[in-house]
Amino acid sequence: MPRPLGDLEDAVMTRVWQWNRPVTVREVLEDLQQERSIAYTTVMTVMDNLHQKGWVRREVDGRAYRYTAVSTRAAYSAALMNEAWSRSDNPAAALVAFFGMMSAQQREALQDAMRIVLPDLSGAPGPTPGEPAGAATGEPADGPAGEAAGEAAGDPADGAGPGAGR
């Protein structure tokens, strides 16, 4: 099960997610040093820890490694929310409390997500069983709705994201 990232882990992963390409310790270090004083060995240790936890994969590039995120920030966030919700003794009450904490912008994002996941709730026709996603709306299966749904659900190849089942 995913655990929240520590502050420095989150700062490192934020860069890996934003850059969306293989990165070196040196690149991450140089960017972090714009905000704080930090040692190369500290960043190297954090990235190694993230690799050991399954958040990044790495490949050798000369004498260094290049690190790539295993899943998206959206999948990480979804896994954390799912973990917290699954621990509740009253999931419905937990959702009501969570929705009550949301800003108007967050509620709008939730409504958009619900229209993607459950198109019949929006009044628009959804795909029939066996019909490709997007066929009922004329939208390509890999178009924006498919991408958003896939990102929200995480990479199906890696389950619920790094740390799943741990």
PDB file of C-alpha atoms in Angstrom:
ATOM      1  CA  MET A   1       0.000   0.000   0.000  1.00  0.00           C
ATOM      2  CA  PRO A   2       1.381   3.429  -0.826  1.00  0.00           C
ATOM      3  CA  ARG A   3       2.664   5.621   1.933  1.00  0.00           C
ATOM      4  CA  PRO A   4       2.851   9.382   1.597  1.00  0.00           C
ATOM      5  CA  LEU A   5       6.173  10.615   0.312  1.00  0.00           C
ATOM      6  CA  GLY A   6       8.351  12.611   2.697  1.00  0.00           C
ATOM      7  CA  ASP A   7       8.968  16.291   1.933  1.00  0.00           C
ATOM      8  CA  LEU A   8      12.279  15.728   0.143  1.00  0.00           C
ATOM      9  CA  GLU A   9      10.955  12.644  -1.670  1.00  0.00           C
ATOM     10  CA  ASP A  10       7.995  14.709  -2.837  1.00  0.00           C
ATOM     11  CA  ALA A  11      10.286  17.533  -4.013  1.00  0.00           C
ATOM     12  CA  VAL A  12      12.352  15.035  -6.020  1.00  0.00           C
ATOM     13  CA  MET A  13       9.317  13.221  -7.457  1.00  0.00           C
ATOM     14  CA  THR A  14       7.701  16.550  -8.376  1.00  0.00           C
ATOM     15  CA  ARG A  15      10.641  17.237 -10.683  1.00  0.00           C
ATOM     16  CA  VAL A  16      10.627  13.731 -12.127  1.00  0.00           C
ATOM     17  CA  TRP A  17       6.877  13.995 -12.819  1.00  0.00           C
ATOM     18  CA  GLN A  18       7.061  17.542 -14.222  1.00  0.00           C
ATOM     19  CA  TRP A  19      10.008  16.881 -16.512  1.00  0.00           C
ATOM     20  CA  ASN A  20       8.473  13.590 -17.699  1.00  0.00           C
ATOM     21  CA  ARG A  21      11.779  12.232 -18.990  1.00  0.00           C
ATOM     22  CA  PRO A  22      14.726  10.300 -17.582  1.00  0.00           C
ATOM     23  CA  VAL A  23      16.642  12.521 -15.133  1.00  0.00           C
ATOM     24  CA  THR A  24      19.979  12.325 -13.357  1.00  0.00           C
ATOM     25  CA  VAL A  25      20.756  13.047  -9.733  1.00  0.00           C
ATOM     26  CA  ARG A  26      22.814  16.055 -10.898  1.00  0.00           C
ATOM     27  CA  GLU A  27      19.827  17.591 -12.744  1.00  0.00           C
ATOM     28  CA  VAL A  28      17.543  17.182  -9.747  1.00  0.00           C
ATOM     29  CA  LEU A  29      20.244  18.497  -7.406  1.00  0.00           C
ATOM     30  CA  GLU A  30      20.806  21.636  -9.473  1.00  0.00           C
ATOM     31  CA  ASP A  31      17.098  22.391  -9.550  1.00  0.00           C
ATOM     32  CA  LEU A  32      16.647  21.752  -5.816  1.00  0.00           C
ATOM     33  CA  GLN A  33      19.638  23.987  -5.022  1.00  0.00           C
ATOM     34  CA  GLN A  34      17.693  26.959  -6.385  1.00  0.00           C
ATOM     35  CA  GLU A  35      15.418  26.598  -3.336  1.00  0.00           C
ATOM     36  CA  ARG A  36      17.698  25.173  -0.626  1.00  0.00           C
ATOM     37  CA  SER A  37      21.189  24.071   0.209  1.00  0.00           C
ATOM     38  CA  ILE A  38      21.433  20.338  -0.312  1.00  0.00           C
ATOM     39  CA  ALA A  39      24.216  17.813  -0.890  1.00  0.00           C
ATOM     40  CA  TYR A  40      24.593  15.592  -3.950  1.00  0.00           C
ATOM     41  CA  THR A  41      24.753  12.503  -1.719  1.00  0.00           C
ATOM     42  CA  THR A  42      21.439  13.437  -0.088  1.00  0.00           C
ATOM     43  CA  VAL A  43      19.644  13.629  -3.448  1.00  0.00           C
ATOM     44  CA  MET A  44      21.379  10.432  -4.580  1.00  0.00           C
ATOM     45  CA  THR A  45      20.185   8.629  -1.440  1.00  0.00           C
ATOM     46  CA  VAL A  46      16.619   9.900  -1.854  1.00  0.00           C
ATOM     47  CA  MET A  47      16.514   8.797  -5.498  1.00  0.00           C
ATOM     48  CA  ASP A  48      17.925   5.398  -4.559  1.00  0.00           C
ATOM     49  CA  ASN A  49      15.262   5.089  -1.846  1.00  0.00           C
ATOM     50  CA  LEU A  50      12.556   6.008  -4.369  1.00  0.00           C
ATOM     51  CA  HIS A  51      13.941   3.306  -6.655  1.00  0.00           C
ATOM     52  CA  GLN A  52      13.906   0.739  -3.821  1.00  0.00           C
ATOM     53  CA  LYS A  53      10.282   1.697  -3.010  1.00  0.00           C
ATOM     54  CA  GLY A  54       9.268   1.254  -6.648  1.00  0.00           C
ATOM     55  CA  TRP A  55       8.443   4.894  -7.435  1.00  0.00           C
ATOM     56  CA  VAL A  56      11.159   5.261 -10.090  1.00  0.00           C
ATOM     57  CA  ARG A  57      13.047   2.889 -12.370  1.00  0.00           C
ATOM     58  CA  ARG A  58      16.617   3.541 -13.343  1.00  0.00           C
ATOM     59  CA  GLU A  59      18.981   2.703 -16.149  1.00  0.00           C
ATOM     60  CA  VAL A  60      22.742   3.045 -16.278  1.00  0.00           C
ATOM     61  CA  ASP A  61      24.034   5.970 -18.320  1.00  0.00           C
ATOM     62  CA  GLY A  62      27.830   6.001 -18.193  1.00  0.00           C
ATOM     63  CA  ARG A  63      28.815   6.256 -14.542  1.00  0.00           C
ATOM     64  CA  ALA A  64      25.418   7.551 -13.442  1.00  0.00           C
ATOM     65  CA  TYR A  65      21.789   6.454 -13.459  1.00  0.00           C
ATOM     66  CA  ARG A  66      18.862   8.037 -15.264  1.00  0.00           C
ATOM     67  CA  TYR A  67      15.632   7.815 -13.275  1.00  0.00           C
ATOM     68  CA  THR A  68      12.097   7.669 -14.698  1.00  0.00           C
ATOM     69  CA  ALA A  69       8.779   7.770 -12.822  1.00  0.00           C
ATOM     70  CA  VAL A  70       6.926   4.461 -12.697  1.00  0.00           C
ATOM     71  CA  SER A  71       3.488   6.111 -12.548  1.00  0.00           C
ATOM     72  CA  THR A  72       1.901   9.549 -12.675  1.00  0.00           C
ATOM     73  CA  ARG A  73       1.302  12.003  -9.846  1.00  0.00           C
ATOM     74  CA  ALA A  74      -2.428  11.481 -10.457  1.00  0.00           C
ATOM     75  CA  ALA A  75      -2.053   7.722  -9.900  1.00  0.00           C
ATOM     76  CA  TYR A  76      -0.031   8.392  -6.726  1.00  0.00           C
ATOM     77  CA  SER A  77      -2.697  10.782  -5.403  1.00  0.00           C
ATOM     78  CA  ALA A  78      -5.481   8.347  -6.276  1.00  0.00           C
ATOM     79  CA  ALA A  79      -3.694   5.502  -4.490  1.00  0.00           C
ATOM     80  CA  LEU A  80      -3.284   7.645  -1.352  1.00  0.00           C
ATOM     81  CA  MET A  81      -6.965   8.632  -1.399  1.00  0.00           C
ATOM     82  CA  ASN A  82      -8.016   5.018  -1.923  1.00  0.00           C
ATOM     83  CA  GLU A  83      -5.774   3.884   0.928  1.00  0.00           C
ATOM     84  CA  ALA A  84      -7.227   6.477   3.318  1.00  0.00           C
ATOM     85  CA  TRP A  85     -10.799   5.729   2.259  1.00  0.00           C
ATOM     86  CA  SER A  86     -10.363   1.969   2.592  1.00  0.00           C
ATOM     87  CA  ARG A  87      -9.303   2.413   6.236  1.00  0.00           C
ATOM     88  CA  SER A  88     -12.556   4.153   7.164  1.00  0.00           C
ATOM     89  CA  ASP A  89     -15.107   2.245   9.218  1.00  0.00           C
ATOM     90  CA  ASN A  90     -17.822   4.301   7.477  1.00  0.00           C
ATOM     91  CA  PRO A  91     -16.811   4.943   3.844  1.00  0.00           C
ATOM     92  CA  ALA A  92     -19.977   6.910   3.007  1.00  0.00           C
ATOM     93  CA  ALA A  93     -19.454   9.289   5.935  1.00  0.00           C
ATOM     94  CA  ALA A  94     -15.791   9.678   4.978  1.00  0.00           C
ATOM     95  CA  LEU A  95     -16.797  10.658   1.428  1.00  0.00           C
ATOM     96  CA  VAL A  96     -19.400  13.131   2.692  1.00  0.00           C
ATOM     97  CA  ALA A  97     -16.792  14.742   4.952  1.00  0.00           C
ATOM     98  CA  PHE A  98     -14.220  14.775   2.123  1.00  0.00           C
ATOM     99  CA  PHE A  99     -16.667  16.365  -0.334  1.00  0.00           C
ATOM    100  CA  GLY A 100     -17.534  18.956   2.333  1.00  0.00           C
ATOM    101  CA  MET A 101     -13.862  19.998   2.472  1.00  0.00           C
ATOM    102  CA  MET A 102     -13.627  20.548  -1.290  1.00  0.00           C
ATOM    103  CA  SER A 103     -13.396  23.964  -2.894  1.00  0.00           C
ATOM    104  CA  ALA A 104     -15.744  24.880  -5.735  1.00  0.00           C
ATOM    105  CA  GLN A 105     -12.930  24.180  -8.198  1.00  0.00           C
ATOM    106  CA  GLN A 106     -12.334  20.726  -6.686  1.00  0.00           C
ATOM    107  CA  ARG A 107     -16.066  19.915  -6.832  1.00  0.00           C
ATOM    108  CA  GLU A 108     -16.071  20.917 -10.509  1.00  0.00           C
ATOM    109  CA  ALA A 109     -13.086  18.623 -11.141  1.00  0.00           C
ATOM    110  CA  LEU A 110     -14.959  15.821  -9.358  1.00  0.00           C
ATOM    111  CA  GLN A 111     -18.010  16.375 -11.562  1.00  0.00           C
ATOM    112  CA  ASP A 112     -15.791  16.288 -14.677  1.00  0.00           C
ATOM    113  CA  ALA A 113     -14.202  13.051 -13.485  1.00  0.00           C
ATOM    114  CA  MET A 114     -17.589  11.489 -12.774  1.00  0.00           C
ATOM    115  CA  ARG A 115     -18.762  12.367 -16.306  1.00  0.00           C
ATOM    116  CA  ILE A 116     -15.704  10.525 -17.668  1.00  0.00           C
ATOM    117  CA  VAL A 117     -16.013   7.462 -15.432  1.00  0.00           C
ATOM    118  CA  LEU A 118     -19.806   7.252 -15.421  1.00  0.00           C
ATOM    119  CA  PRO A 119     -21.027   8.951 -18.598  1.00  0.00           C
ATOM    120  CA  ASP A 120     -24.654   7.918 -18.013  1.00  0.00           C
ATOM    121  CA  LEU A 121     -24.808  10.282 -15.005  1.00  0.00           C
ATOM    122  CA  SER A 122     -24.222  13.299 -17.257  1.00  0.00           C
ATOM    123  CA  GLY A 123     -27.195  12.475 -19.450  1.00  0.00           C
ATOM    124  CA  ALA A 124     -24.931  11.806 -22.423  1.00  0.00           C
ATOM    125  CA  PRO A 125     -25.092   8.332 -23.897  1.00  0.00           C
ATOM    126  CA  GLY A 126     -22.281   6.078 -22.734  1.00  0.00           C
ATOM    127  CA  PRO A 127     -20.694   3.182 -24.572  1.00  0.00           C
ATOM    128  CA  THR A 128     -22.679  -0.025 -24.663  1.00  0.00           C
ATOM    129  CA  PRO A 129     -21.009  -3.211 -23.417  1.00  0.00           C
ATOM    130  CA  GLY A 130     -18.371  -4.287 -25.905  1.00  0.00           C
ATOM    131  CA  GLU A 131     -18.339  -0.881 -27.625  1.00  0.00           C
ATOM    132  CA  PRO A 132     -14.962   0.952 -27.668  1.00  0.00           C
ATOM    133  CA  ALA A 133     -14.639   3.885 -25.271  1.00  0.00           C
ATOM    134  CA  GLY A 134     -15.664   7.116 -26.945  1.00  0.00           C
ATOM    135  CA  ALA A 135     -17.748   5.394 -29.632  1.00  0.00           C
ATOM    136  CA  ALA A 136     -21.045   6.725 -28.256  1.00  0.00           C
ATOM    137  CA  THR A 137     -19.744  10.304 -28.178  1.00  0.00           C
ATOM    138  CA  GLY A 138     -17.769  10.099 -31.389  1.00  0.00           C
ATOM    139  CA  GLU A 139     -14.599  10.786 -29.429  1.00  0.00           C
ATOM    140  CA  PRO A 140     -11.546   8.618 -30.126  1.00  0.00           C
ATOM    141  CA  ALA A 141     -10.893   5.984 -27.472  1.00  0.00           C
ATOM    142  CA  ASP A 142      -7.485   7.523 -26.781  1.00  0.00           C
ATOM    143  CA  GLY A 143      -8.772  11.115 -26.812  1.00  0.00           C
ATOM    144  CA  PRO A 144      -8.934  13.464 -23.829  1.00  0.00           C
ATOM    145  CA  ALA A 145     -11.612  11.504 -21.958  1.00  0.00           C
ATOM    146  CA  GLY A 146      -9.670   8.269 -22.351  1.00  0.00           C
ATOM    147  CA  GLU A 147      -6.445   9.938 -21.270  1.00  0.00           C
ATOM    148  CA  ALA A 148      -8.061  11.531 -18.225  1.00  0.00           C
ATOM    149  CA  ALA A 149      -9.725   8.286 -17.210  1.00  0.00           C
ATOM    150  CA  GLY A 150      -6.478   6.372 -17.684  1.00  0.00           C
ATOM    151  CA  GLU A 151      -4.480   8.899 -15.719  1.00  0.00           C
ATOM    152  CA  ALA A 152      -7.020   8.948 -12.898  1.00  0.00           C
ATOM    153  CA  ALA A 153      -6.987   5.167 -12.728  1.00  0.00           C
ATOM    154  CA  GLY A 154      -3.219   4.876 -12.951  1.00  0.00           C
ATOM    155  CA  ASP A 155      -1.208   2.644 -15.207  1.00  0.00           C
ATOM    156  CA  PRO A 156      -3.053  -0.675 -15.418  1.00  0.00           C
ATOM    157  CA  ALA A 157       0.262  -2.467 -15.806  1.00  0.00           C
ATOM    158  CA  ASP A 158       1.394  -1.443 -12.344  1.00  0.00           C
ATOM    159  CA  GLY A 159      -1.825  -2.015 -10.400  1.00  0.00           C
ATOM    160  CA  ALA A 160      -2.569   0.741  -7.941  1.00  0.00           C
ATOM    161  CA  GLY A 161       0.842   2.316  -8.366  1.00  0.00           C
ATOM    162  CA  PRO A 162       4.150   1.795  -6.681  1.00  0.00           C
ATOM    163  CA  GLY A 163       3.977   0.068  -3.364  1.00  0.00           C
ATOM    164  CA  ALA A 164       0.711  -1.697  -4.196  1.00  0.00           C
ATOM    165  CA  GLY A 165       0.345  -4.713  -1.995  1.00  0.00           C
ATOM    166  CA  ARG A 166       3.254  -3.733   0.247  1.00  0.00           C
TER     167      ARG A 166
END
